[in-house]
PDB file of C-alpha atoms in Angstrom:
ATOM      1  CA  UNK A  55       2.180   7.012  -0.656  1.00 58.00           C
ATOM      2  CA  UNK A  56       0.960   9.304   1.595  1.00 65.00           C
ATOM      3  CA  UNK A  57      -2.286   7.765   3.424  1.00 76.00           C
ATOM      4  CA  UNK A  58      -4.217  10.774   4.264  1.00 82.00           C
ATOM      5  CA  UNK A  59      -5.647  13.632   2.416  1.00 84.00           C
ATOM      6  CA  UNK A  60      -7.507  16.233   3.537  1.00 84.00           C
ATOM      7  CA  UNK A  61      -9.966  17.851   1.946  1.00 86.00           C
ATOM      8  CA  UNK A  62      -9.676  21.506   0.425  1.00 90.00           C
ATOM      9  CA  UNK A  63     -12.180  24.598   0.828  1.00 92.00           C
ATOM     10  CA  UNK A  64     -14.579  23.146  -1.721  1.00 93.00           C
ATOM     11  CA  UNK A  65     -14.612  19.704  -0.591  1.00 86.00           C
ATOM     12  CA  UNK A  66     -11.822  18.046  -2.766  1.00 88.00           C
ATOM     13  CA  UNK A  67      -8.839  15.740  -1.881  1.00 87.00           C
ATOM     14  CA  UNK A  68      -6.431  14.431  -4.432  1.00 88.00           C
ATOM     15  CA  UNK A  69      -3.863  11.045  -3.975  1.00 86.00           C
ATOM     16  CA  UNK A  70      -0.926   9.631  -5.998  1.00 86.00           C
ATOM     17  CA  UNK A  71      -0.329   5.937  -6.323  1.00 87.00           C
ATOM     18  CA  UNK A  72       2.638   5.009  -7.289  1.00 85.00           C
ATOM     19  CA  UNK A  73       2.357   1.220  -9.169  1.00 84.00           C
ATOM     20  CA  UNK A  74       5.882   0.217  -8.777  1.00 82.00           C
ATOM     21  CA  UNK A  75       7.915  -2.206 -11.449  1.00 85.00           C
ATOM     22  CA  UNK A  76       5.287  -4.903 -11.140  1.00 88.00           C
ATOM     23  CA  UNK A  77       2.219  -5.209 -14.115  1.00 91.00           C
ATOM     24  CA  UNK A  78      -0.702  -6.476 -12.224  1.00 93.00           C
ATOM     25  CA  UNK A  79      -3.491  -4.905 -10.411  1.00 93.00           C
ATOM     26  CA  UNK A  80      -3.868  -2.871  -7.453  1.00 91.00           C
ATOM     27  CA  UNK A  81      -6.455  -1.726  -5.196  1.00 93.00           C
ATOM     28  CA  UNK A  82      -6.919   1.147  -3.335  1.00 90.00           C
ATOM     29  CA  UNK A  83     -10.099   2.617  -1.151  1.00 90.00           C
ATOM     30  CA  UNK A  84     -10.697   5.926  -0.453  1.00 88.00           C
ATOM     31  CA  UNK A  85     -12.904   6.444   2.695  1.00 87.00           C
ATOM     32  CA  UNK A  86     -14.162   9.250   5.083  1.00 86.00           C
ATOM     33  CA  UNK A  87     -12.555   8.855   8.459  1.00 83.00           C
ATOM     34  CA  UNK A  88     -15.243  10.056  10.566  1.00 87.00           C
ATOM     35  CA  UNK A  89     -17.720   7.713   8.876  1.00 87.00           C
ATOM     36  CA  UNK A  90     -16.430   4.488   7.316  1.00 81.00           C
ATOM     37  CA  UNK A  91     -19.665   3.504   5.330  1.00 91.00           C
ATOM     38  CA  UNK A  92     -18.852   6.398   2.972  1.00 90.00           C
ATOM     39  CA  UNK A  93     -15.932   4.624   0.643  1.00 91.00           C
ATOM     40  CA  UNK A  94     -14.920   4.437  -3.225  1.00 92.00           C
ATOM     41  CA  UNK A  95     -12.894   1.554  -4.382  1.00 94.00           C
ATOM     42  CA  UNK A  96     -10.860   2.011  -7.114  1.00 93.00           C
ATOM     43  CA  UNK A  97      -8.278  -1.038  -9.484  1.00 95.00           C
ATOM     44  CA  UNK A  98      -5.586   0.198 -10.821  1.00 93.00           C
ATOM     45  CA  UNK A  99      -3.718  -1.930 -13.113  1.00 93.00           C
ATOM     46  CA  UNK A 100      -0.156  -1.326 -13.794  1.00 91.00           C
ATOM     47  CA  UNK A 101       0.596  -2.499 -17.526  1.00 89.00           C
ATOM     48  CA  UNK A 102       4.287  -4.549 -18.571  1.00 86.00           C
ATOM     49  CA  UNK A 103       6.734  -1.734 -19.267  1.00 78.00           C
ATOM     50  CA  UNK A 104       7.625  -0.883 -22.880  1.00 73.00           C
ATOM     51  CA  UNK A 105      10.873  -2.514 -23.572  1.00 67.00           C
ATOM     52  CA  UNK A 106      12.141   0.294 -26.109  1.00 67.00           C
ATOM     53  CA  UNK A 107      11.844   2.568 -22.748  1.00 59.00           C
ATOM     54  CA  UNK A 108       9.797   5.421 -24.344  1.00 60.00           C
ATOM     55  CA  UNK A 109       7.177   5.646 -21.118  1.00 58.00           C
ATOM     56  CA  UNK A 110       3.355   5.003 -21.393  1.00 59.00           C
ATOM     57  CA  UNK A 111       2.562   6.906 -24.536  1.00 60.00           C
ATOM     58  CA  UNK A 112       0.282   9.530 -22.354  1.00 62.00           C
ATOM     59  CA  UNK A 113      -0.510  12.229 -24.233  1.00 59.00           C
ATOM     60  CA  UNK A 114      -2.344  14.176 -21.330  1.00 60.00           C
ATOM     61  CA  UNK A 115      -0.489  17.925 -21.139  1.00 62.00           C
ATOM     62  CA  UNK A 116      -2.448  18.562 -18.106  1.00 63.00           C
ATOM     63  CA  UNK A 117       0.459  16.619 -16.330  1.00 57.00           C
ATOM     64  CA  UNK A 118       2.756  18.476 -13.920  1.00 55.00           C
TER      65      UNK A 118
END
């Protein structure tokens, strides 16, 4: 995971998280370096895999 975005033209930054094997929840904080009180946290929770191995059922087609 990379830990540092930067910000595009219009103000936007974008991150991956990658869960691992693990189900449980994860944390993660985004935060503006030069001032610290402006932060978002976000949970992530990583679900048990499906044992027949067909993925997560997303049917987003906006994926790339």
């Amino acid at each position: 995971v990379d830990e540092e975005a930067i910000t595009n033209s219009e103000g936007f930054a974008a991150a991956e998280v990658r869960l691992g094997t693990s189900s449980g929840t994860l944390q993660v904080q985004a935060r503006v370096a030069t001032a610290t009180a402006l932060n978002a946290t976000f949970v992530l929770t990583a679900l048990e895999r499906d044992r027949k191995g067909q993925g997560g059922g997303d049917d987003d087609e906006d994926d790339d």
